[in-house]
PDB file of C-alpha atoms in Angstrom:
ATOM      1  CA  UNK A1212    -184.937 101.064  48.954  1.00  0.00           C
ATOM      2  CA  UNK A1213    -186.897 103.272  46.676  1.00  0.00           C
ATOM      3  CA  UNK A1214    -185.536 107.327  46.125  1.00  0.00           C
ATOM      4  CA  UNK A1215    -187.036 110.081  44.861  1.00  0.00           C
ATOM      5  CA  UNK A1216    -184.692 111.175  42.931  1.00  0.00           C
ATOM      6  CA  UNK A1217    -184.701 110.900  38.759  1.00  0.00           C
ATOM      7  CA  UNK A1218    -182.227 109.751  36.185  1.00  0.00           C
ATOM      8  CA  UNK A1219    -182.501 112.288  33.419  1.00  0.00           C
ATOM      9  CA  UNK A1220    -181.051 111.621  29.729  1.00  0.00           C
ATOM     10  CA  UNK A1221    -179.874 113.841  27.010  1.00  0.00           C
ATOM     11  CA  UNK A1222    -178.005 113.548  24.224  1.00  0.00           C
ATOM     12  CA  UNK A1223    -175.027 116.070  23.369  1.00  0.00           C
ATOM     13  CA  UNK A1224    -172.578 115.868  20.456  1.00  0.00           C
ATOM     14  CA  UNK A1225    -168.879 115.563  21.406  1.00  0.00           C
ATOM     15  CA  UNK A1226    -168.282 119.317  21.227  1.00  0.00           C
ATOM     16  CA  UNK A1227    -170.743 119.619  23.661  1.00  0.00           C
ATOM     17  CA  UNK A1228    -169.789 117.271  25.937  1.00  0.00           C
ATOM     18  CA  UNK A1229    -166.349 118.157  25.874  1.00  0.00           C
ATOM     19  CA  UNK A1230    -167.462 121.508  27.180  1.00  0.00           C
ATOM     20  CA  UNK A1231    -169.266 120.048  30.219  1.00  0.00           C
ATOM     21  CA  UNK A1232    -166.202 117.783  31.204  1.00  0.00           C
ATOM     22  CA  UNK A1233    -163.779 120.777  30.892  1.00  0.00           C
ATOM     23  CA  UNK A1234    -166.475 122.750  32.967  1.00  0.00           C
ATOM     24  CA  UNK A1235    -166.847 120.035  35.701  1.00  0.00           C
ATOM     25  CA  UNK A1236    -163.135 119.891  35.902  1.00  0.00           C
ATOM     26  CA  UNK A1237    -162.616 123.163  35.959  1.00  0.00           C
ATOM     27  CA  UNK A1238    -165.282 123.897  39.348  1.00  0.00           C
ATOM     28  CA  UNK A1239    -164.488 120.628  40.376  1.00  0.00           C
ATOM     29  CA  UNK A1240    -167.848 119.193  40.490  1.00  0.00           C
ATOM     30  CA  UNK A1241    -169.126 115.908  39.076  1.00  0.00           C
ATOM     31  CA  UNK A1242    -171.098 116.535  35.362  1.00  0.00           C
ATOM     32  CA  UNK A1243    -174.314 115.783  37.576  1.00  0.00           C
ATOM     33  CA  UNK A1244    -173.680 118.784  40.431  1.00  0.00           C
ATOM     34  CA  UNK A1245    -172.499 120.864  37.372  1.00  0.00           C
ATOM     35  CA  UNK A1246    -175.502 120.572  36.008  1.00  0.00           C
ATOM     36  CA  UNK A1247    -178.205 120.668  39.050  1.00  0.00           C
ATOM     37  CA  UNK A1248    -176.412 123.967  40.451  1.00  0.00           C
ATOM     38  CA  UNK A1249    -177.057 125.578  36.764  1.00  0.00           C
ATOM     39  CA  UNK A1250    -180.376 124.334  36.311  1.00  0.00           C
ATOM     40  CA  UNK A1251    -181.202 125.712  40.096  1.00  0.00           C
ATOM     41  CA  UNK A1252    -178.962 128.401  39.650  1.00  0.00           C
ATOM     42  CA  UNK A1253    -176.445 127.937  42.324  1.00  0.00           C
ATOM     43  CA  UNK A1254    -173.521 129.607  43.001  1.00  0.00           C
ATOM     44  CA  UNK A1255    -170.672 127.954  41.059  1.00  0.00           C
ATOM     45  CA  UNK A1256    -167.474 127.865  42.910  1.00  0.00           C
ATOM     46  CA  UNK A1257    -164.571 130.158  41.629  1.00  0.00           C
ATOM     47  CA  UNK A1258    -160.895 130.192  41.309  1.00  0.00           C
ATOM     48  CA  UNK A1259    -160.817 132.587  44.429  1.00  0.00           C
ATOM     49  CA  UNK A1260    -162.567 130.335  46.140  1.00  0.00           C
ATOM     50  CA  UNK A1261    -160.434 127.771  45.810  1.00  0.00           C
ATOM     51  CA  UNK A1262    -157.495 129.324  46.469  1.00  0.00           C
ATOM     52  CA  UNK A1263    -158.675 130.807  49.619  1.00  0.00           C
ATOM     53  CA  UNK A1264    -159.465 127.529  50.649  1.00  0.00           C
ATOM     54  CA  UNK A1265    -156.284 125.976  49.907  1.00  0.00           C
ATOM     55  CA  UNK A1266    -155.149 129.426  51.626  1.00  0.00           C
ATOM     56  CA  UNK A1267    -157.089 128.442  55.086  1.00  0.00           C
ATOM     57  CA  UNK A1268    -155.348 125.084  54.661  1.00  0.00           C
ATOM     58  CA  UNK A1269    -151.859 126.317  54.595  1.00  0.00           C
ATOM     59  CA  UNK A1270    -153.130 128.438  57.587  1.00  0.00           C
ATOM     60  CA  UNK A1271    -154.062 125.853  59.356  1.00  0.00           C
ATOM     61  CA  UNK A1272    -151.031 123.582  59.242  1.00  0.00           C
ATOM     62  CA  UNK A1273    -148.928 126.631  60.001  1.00  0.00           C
ATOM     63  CA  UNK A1274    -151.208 126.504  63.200  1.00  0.00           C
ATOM     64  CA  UNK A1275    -150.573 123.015  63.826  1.00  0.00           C
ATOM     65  CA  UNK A1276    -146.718 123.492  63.669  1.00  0.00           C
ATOM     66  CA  UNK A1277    -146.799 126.525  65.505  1.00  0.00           C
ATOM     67  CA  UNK A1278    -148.549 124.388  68.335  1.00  0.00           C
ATOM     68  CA  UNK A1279    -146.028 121.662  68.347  1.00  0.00           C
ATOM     69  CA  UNK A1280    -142.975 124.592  68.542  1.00  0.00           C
ATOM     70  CA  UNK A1281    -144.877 125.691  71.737  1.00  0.00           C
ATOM     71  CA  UNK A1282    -145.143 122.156  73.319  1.00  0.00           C
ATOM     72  CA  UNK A1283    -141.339 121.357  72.624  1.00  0.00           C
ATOM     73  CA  UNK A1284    -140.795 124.436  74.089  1.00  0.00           C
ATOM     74  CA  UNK A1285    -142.476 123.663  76.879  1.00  0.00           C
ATOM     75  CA  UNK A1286    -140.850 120.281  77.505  1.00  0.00           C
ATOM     76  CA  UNK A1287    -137.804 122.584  77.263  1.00  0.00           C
ATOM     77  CA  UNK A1288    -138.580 124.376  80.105  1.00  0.00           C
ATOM     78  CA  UNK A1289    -139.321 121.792  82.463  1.00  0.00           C
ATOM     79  CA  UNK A1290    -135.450 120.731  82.512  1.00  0.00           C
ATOM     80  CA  UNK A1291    -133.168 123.039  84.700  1.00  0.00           C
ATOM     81  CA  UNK A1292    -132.169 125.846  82.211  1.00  0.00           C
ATOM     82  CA  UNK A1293    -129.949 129.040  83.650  1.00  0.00           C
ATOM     83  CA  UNK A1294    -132.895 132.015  83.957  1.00  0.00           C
ATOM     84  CA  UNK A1295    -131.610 133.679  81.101  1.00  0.00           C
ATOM     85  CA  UNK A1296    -132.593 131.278  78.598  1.00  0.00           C
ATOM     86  CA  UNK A1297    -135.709 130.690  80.195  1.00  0.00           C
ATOM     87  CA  UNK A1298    -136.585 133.464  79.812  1.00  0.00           C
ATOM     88  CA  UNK A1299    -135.854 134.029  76.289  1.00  0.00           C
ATOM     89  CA  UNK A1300    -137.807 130.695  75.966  1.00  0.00           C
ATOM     90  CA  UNK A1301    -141.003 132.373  77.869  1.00  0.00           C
ATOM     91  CA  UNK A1302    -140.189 135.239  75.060  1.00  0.00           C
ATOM     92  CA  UNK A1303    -140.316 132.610  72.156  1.00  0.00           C
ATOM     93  CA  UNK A1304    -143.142 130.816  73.803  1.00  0.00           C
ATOM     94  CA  UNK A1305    -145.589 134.187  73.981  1.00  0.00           C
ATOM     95  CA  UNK A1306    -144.604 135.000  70.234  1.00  0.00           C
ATOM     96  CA  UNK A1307    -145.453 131.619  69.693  1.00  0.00           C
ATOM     97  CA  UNK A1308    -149.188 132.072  71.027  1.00  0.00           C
ATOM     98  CA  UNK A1309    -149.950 135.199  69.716  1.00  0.00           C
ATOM     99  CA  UNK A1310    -149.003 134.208  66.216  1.00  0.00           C
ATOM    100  CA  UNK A1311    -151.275 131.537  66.724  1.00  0.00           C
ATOM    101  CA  UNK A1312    -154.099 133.982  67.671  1.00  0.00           C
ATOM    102  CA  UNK A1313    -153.293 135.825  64.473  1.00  0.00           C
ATOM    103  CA  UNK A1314    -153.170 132.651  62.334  1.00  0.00           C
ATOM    104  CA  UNK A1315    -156.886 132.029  63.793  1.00  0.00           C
ATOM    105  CA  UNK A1316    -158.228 135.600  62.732  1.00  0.00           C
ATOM    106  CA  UNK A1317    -156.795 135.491  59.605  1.00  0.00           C
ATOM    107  CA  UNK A1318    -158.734 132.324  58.728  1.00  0.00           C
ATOM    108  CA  UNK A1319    -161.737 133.050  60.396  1.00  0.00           C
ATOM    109  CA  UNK A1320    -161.438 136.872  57.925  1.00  0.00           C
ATOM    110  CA  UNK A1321    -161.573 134.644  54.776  1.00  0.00           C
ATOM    111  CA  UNK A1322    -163.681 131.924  55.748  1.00  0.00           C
ATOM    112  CA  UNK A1323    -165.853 134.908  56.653  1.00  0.00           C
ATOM    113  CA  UNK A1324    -165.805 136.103  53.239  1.00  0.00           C
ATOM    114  CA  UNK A1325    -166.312 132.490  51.742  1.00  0.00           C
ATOM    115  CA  UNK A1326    -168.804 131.359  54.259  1.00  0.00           C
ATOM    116  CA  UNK A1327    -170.551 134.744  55.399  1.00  0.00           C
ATOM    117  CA  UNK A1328    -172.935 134.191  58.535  1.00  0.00           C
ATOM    118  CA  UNK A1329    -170.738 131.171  59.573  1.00  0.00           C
ATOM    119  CA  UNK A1330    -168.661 131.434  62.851  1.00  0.00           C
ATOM    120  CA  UNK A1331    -165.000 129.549  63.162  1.00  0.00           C
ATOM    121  CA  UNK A1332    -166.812 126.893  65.199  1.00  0.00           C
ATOM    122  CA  UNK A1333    -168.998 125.388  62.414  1.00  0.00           C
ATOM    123  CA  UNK A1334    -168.415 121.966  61.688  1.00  0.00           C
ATOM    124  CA  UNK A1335    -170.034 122.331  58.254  1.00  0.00           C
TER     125      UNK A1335
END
């Protein structure tokens, strides 16, 4: 299957090169995306970036337990409890949701910053 796109060759010394493979680490792109997004000038991912990401993942398994604490929860309450710790459970089980609500914000606040004119509901 023919492509359109082009191998292109050039020859560095090893100083050179070392700097591009420290640089590619670094942004954690291949040597090949390292170089396209400089020749286009693209925006070149930063440490912050990366951290907020990793930041949106620790959000988002926080989520995820916070979910499964709710549906134990609410297997607890289907067996016969006395009303006072029912209630408390009903207590745990609204803190439960509304930290979840604030877990969402917070992530869709810095995705919003990372990803600006992107809603939550993106895939991409």
């Amino acid at each position: 299957m023919a492509t359109e796109r082009h191998v292109i060759k050039t020859y560095l010394n090893d100083e050179e090169k070392a700097r591009i493979d420290q640089l590619a680490r670094q942004l954690r792109l291949s040597r090949s995306e390292l170089l396209k997004r400089l020749l286009m000038n693209t925006k070149l991912p930063s440490a912050r970036d990366f951290a907020a990401w990793q930041g949106i993942r620790d959000l988002l398994k926080v989520n995820a337990d916070q979910a499964r604490l709710g549906n134990l929860f609410k297997l607890a309450l289907d067996e016969p409890l006395s009303a006072d710790l029912l209630k408390k459970f009903d207590n745990l089980n609204r803190d439960i949701e509304a930290t979840q609500k604030e877990l969402k914000a917070a992530i869709g606040e810095i995705r919003m910053q990372l990803q600006p004119g992107k809603n939550l509901q993106d895939k991409s």
